[in-house]
Coordinates of C-alpha atoms in Angstrom, one line a residue:
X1 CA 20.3 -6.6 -51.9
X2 CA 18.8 -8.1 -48.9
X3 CA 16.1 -10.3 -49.9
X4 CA 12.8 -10.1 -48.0
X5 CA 12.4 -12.5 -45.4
X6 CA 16.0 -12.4 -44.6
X7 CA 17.6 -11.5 -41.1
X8 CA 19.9 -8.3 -41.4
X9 CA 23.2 -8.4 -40.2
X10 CA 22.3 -6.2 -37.1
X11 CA 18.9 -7.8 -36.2
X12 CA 20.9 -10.6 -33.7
X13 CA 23.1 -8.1 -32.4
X14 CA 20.3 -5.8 -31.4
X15 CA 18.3 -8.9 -30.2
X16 CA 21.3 -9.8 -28.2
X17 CA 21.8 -6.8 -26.5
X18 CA 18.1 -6.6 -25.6
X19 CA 18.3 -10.0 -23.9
X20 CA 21.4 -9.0 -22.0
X21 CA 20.1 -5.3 -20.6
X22 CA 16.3 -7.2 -19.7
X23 CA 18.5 -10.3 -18.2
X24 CA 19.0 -8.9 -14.6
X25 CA 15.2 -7.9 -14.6
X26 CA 14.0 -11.2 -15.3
X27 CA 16.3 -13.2 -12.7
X28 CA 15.5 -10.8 -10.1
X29 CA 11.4 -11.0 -10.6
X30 CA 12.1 -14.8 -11.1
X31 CA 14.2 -14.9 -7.8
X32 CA 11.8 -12.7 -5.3
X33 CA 8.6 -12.7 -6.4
X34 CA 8.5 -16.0 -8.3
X35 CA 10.1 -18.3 -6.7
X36 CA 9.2 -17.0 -3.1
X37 CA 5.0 -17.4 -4.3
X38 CA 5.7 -20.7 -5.5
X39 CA 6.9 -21.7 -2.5
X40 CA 4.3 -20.5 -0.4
X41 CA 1.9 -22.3 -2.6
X42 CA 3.9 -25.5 -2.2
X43 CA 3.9 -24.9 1.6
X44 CA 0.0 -24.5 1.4
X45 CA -0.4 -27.7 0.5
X46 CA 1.2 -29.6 3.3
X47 CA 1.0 -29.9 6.9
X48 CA 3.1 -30.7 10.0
X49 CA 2.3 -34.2 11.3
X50 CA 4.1 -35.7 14.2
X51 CA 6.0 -38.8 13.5
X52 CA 5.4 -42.0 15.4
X53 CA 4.3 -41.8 19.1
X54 CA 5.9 -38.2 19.0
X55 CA 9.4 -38.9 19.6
X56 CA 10.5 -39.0 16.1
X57 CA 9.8 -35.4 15.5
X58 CA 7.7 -34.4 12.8
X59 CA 7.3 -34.5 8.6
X60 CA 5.5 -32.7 6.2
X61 CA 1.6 -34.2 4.8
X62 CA 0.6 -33.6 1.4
X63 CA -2.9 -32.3 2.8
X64 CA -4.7 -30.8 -0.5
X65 CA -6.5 -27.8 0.5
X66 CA -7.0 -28.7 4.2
X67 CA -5.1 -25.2 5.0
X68 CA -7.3 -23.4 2.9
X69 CA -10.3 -24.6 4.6
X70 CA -8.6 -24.3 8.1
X71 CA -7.6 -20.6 7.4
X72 CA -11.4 -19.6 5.7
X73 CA -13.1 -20.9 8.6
X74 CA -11.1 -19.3 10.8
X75 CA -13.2 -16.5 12.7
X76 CA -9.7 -14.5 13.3
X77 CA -8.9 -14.6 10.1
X78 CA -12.2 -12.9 8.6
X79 CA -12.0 -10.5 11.5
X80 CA -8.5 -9.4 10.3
X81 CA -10.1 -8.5 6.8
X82 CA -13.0 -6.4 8.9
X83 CA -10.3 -4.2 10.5
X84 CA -8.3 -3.9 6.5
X85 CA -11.9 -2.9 5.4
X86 CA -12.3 -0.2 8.2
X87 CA -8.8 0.7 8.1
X88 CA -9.6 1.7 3.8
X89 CA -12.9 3.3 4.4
X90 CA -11.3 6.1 7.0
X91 CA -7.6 6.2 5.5
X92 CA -7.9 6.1 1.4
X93 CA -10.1 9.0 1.2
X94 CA -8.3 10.8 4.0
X95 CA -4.8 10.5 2.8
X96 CA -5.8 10.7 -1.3
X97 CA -7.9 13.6 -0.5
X98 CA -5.7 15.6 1.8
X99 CA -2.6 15.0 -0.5
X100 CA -4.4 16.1 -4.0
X101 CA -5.5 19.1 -1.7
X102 CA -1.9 20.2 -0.7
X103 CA -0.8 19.6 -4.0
X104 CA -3.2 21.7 -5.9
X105 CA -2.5 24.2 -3.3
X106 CA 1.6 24.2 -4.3
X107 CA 0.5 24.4 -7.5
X108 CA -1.9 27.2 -7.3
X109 CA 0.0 31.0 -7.6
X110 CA -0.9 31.6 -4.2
X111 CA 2.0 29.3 -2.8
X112 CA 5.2 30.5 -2.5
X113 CA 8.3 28.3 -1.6
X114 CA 6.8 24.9 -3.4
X115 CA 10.5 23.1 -2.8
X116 CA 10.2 24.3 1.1
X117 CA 7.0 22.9 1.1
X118 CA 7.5 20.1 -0.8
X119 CA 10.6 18.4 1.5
X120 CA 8.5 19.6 4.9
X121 CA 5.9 17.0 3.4
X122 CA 7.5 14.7 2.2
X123 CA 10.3 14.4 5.3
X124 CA 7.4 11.8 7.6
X125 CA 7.8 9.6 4.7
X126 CA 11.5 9.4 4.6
X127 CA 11.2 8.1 8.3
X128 CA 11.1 3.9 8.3
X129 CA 7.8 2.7 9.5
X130 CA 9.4 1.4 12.6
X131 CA 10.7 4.3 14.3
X132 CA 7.5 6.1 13.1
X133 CA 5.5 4.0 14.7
X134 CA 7.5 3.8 17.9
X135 CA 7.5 8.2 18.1
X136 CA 3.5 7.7 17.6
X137 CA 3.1 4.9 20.5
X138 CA 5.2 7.7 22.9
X139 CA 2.6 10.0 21.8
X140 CA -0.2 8.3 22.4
X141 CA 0.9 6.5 25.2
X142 CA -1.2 7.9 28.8
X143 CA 1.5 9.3 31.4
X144 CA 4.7 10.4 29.2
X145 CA 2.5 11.5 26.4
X146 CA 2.5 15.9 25.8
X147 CA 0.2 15.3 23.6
X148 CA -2.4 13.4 26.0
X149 CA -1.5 15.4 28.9
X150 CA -1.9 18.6 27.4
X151 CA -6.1 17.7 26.3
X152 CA -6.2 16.2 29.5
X153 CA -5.3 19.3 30.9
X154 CA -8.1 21.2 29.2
X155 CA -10.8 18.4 30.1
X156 CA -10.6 16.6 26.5
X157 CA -10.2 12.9 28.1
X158 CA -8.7 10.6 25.2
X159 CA -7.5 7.3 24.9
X160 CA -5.6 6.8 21.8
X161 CA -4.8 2.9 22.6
X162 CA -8.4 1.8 23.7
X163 CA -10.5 -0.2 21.9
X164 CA -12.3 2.8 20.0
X165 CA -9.4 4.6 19.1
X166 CA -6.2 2.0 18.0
X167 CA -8.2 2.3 14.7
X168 CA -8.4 5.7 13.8
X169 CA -4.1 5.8 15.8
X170 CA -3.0 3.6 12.7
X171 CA -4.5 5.3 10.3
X172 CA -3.4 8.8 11.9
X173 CA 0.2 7.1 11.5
X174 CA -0.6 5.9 8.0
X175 CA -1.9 9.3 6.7
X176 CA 1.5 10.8 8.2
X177 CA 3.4 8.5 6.5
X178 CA 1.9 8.8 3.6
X179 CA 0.2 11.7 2.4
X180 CA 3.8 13.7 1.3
X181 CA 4.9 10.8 -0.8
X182 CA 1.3 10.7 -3.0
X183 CA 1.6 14.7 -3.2
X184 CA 4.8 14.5 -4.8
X185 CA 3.1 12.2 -7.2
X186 CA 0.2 14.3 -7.6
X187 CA 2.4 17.6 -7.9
X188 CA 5.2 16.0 -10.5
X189 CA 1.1 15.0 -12.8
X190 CA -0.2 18.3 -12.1
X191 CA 3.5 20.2 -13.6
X192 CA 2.9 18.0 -16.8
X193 CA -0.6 19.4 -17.3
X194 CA -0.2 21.9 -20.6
X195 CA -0.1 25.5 -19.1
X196 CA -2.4 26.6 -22.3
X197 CA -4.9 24.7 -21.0
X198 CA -5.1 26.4 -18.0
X199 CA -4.6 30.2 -19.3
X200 CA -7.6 29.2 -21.7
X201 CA -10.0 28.2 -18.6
X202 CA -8.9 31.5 -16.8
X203 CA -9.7 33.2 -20.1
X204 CA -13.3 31.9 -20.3
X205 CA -13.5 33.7 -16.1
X206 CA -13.2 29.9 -14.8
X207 CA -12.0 30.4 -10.8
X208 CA -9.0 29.4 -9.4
X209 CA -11.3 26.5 -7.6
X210 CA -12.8 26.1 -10.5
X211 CA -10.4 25.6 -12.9
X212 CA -8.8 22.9 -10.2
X213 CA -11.4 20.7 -10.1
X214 CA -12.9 21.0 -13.4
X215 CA -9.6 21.1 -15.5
X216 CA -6.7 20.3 -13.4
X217 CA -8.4 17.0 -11.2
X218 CA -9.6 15.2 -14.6
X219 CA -6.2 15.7 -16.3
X220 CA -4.6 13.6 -13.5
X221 CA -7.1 11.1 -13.3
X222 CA -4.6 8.5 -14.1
X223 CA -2.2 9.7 -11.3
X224 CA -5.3 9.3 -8.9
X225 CA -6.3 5.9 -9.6
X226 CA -2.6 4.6 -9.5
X227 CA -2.2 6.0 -6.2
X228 CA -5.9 4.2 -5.4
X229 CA -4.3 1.4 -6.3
X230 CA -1.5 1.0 -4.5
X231 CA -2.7 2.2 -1.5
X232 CA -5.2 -0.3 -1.5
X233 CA -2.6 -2.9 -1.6
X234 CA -0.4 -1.4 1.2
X235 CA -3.7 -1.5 3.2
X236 CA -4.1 -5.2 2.4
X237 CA -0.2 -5.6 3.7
X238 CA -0.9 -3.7 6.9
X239 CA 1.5 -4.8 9.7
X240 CA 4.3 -2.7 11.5
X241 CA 2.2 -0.1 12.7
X242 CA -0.4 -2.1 14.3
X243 CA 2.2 -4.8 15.3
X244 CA 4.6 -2.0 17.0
X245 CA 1.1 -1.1 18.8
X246 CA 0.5 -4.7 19.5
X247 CA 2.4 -3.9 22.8
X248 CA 0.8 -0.8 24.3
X249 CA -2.7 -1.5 22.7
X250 CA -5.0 -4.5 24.5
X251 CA -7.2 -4.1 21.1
X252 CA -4.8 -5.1 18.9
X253 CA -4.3 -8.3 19.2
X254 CA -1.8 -10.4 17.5
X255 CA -4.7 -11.8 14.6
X256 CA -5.6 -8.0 14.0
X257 CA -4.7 -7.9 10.3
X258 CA -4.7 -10.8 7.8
X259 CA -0.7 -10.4 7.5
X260 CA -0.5 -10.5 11.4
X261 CA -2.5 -13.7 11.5
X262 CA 0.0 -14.9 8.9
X263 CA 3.0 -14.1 11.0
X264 CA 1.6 -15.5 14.0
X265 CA 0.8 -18.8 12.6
X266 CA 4.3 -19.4 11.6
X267 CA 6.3 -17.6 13.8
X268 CA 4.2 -18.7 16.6
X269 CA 2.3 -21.4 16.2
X270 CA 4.9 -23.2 13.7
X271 CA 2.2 -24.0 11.6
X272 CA 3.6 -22.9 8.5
X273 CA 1.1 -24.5 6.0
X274 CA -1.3 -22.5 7.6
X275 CA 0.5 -19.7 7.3
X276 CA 1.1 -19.9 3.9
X277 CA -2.5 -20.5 2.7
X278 CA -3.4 -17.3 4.6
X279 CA -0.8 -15.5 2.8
X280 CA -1.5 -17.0 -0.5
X281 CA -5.5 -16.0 0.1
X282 CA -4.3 -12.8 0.9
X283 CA -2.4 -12.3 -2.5
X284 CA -5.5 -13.2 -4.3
X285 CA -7.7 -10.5 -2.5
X286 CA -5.1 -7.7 -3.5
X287 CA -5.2 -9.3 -6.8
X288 CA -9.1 -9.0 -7.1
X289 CA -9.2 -5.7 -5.7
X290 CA -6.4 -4.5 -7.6
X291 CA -8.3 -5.5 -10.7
X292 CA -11.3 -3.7 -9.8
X293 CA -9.7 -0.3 -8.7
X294 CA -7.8 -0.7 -12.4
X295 CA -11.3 -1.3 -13.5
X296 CA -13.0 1.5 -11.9
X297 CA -10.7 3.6 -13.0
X298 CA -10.3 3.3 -16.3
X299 CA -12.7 5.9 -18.5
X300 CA -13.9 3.8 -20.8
X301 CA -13.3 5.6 -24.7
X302 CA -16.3 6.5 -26.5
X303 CA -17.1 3.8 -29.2

């Protein structure tokens, strides 16, 4: 007899093995997202300082939280977070909305075809950002644009790359991108929803409407406030789409986004602390935020 308190024979093997299949997890979080946010936090602390009367190049100066201070009283820098606040107010509940619409819709029994319907959606999405971004700049750009000659043509006079309209371009791009990949999400949550369920709220003479909103919406609540989530940080990481724009629209500017101010500081400025303690600032908003959307979310269980 084994006597309690005792390992069994197979407690190290299965120990072992566990170790061994969660091994190339742990070096891989460890070696990208570790190490790399370390780093950026070590480079926030430091600054470039020339050496001597400038001749003898220059050497990194512990500088505390001088970079921190340098990128918080930057004016571009809170303007960048203005334009990610903008861009979430017109593009979360456009994209989240019009994706839990299609998707109830290929649920309903009034669709037919849901796999047709389902790849036709999903097909912007499997198109990199880049070249999405580039085919939306030819359509919105005055002169080889259909698309702007044809309103033009009928007296609708728009300007996709002005000042008023690079905002709502981005987020048309974003909600293209975007919107098929969170209906798959939605659709795959709504297939796991108990058909019983649903055959008893028919029963009881509950709409097709009514049964989608009052029965099918609240099952995949926690579908919807994942998605929240992480479209909340994408938005915080915004940065092809407006930086392929950068070149056709005089609004966007290279500071527009808190991740463009970033790149600019070191790949243009060479200021690299700087560049880091914008980033690192950054990661602590979509921390915060991603806290309070997980928050939000969450119904709390009756005591």
């Amino acid at each position: 007899m084994i006597r309690r308190g005792a390992t069994r024979p197979g407690s190290w093997a299965r120990g072992g093995a566990v170790v061994l299949l969660l091994a190339p997890f742990f070096l891989l979080f460890v070696g990208v997202t570790l190490v790399p946010v370390g780093y950026a936090i070590y480079l926030s602390l430091f600054r470039e300082q020339a050496s001597g009367l400038g001749f003898g190049g220059t050497s990194q100066v512990f500088s505390g939280l001088v970079n921190y201070a340098r990128a918080l009283a930057d004016p571009a820098y809170h303007d960048g977070f203005i334009v990610i606040a903008l861009y979430c107010v017109c593009y979360l509940p456009l994209m989240l909305c019009l994706a839990l619409f299609l998707a109830l819709l290929i649920d309903s029994a009034l669709a037919r075809a849901r796999r047709f319907f389902q790849l036709a959606l999903f097909l912007p999405h499997a198109v990199p950002g880049v070249i999405a971004a580039l085919i939306w700049v030819y359509l919105y750009t005055p002169g080889v644009s259909p698309v702007v000659g044809a309103l033009r043509g009928v007296g609708i006079p728009v300007d996709f790359l002005g000042a008023g309209g690079a905002l709502p371009s981005v987020v048309n791009i974003a909600v293209w991108e975007w919107t098929g990949y969170n209906l798959v999400i939605f659709y795959a949550a709504l297939q796991a929803i108990p058909r019983e369920l649903l055959e008893a709220a028919r029963l009881d003479g509950a709409s097709g409407p009514r049964v989608s909103w009052s029965v099918k919406v609240p099952l995949i609540r926690p579908s919807l406030v994942l998605t929240a989530l992480f479209t909340v940080i994408g938005s915080l990481q915004l940065f092809t789409e407006p930086m392929i724009l950068h070149r056709s629209a005089p609004s966007v500017i290279s500071t527009w986004t808190p991740n463009m101010y970033a790149y600019g500081a070191a790949f243009n400025s060479s200021d690299y602390g700087l560049a880091a303690s914008a980033s690192v600032l950054l990661a602590v908003v979509a921390a915060g935020l991603s806290f309070a959307v997980t928050r939000f979310g969450v119904r709390r269980r009756p005591a």
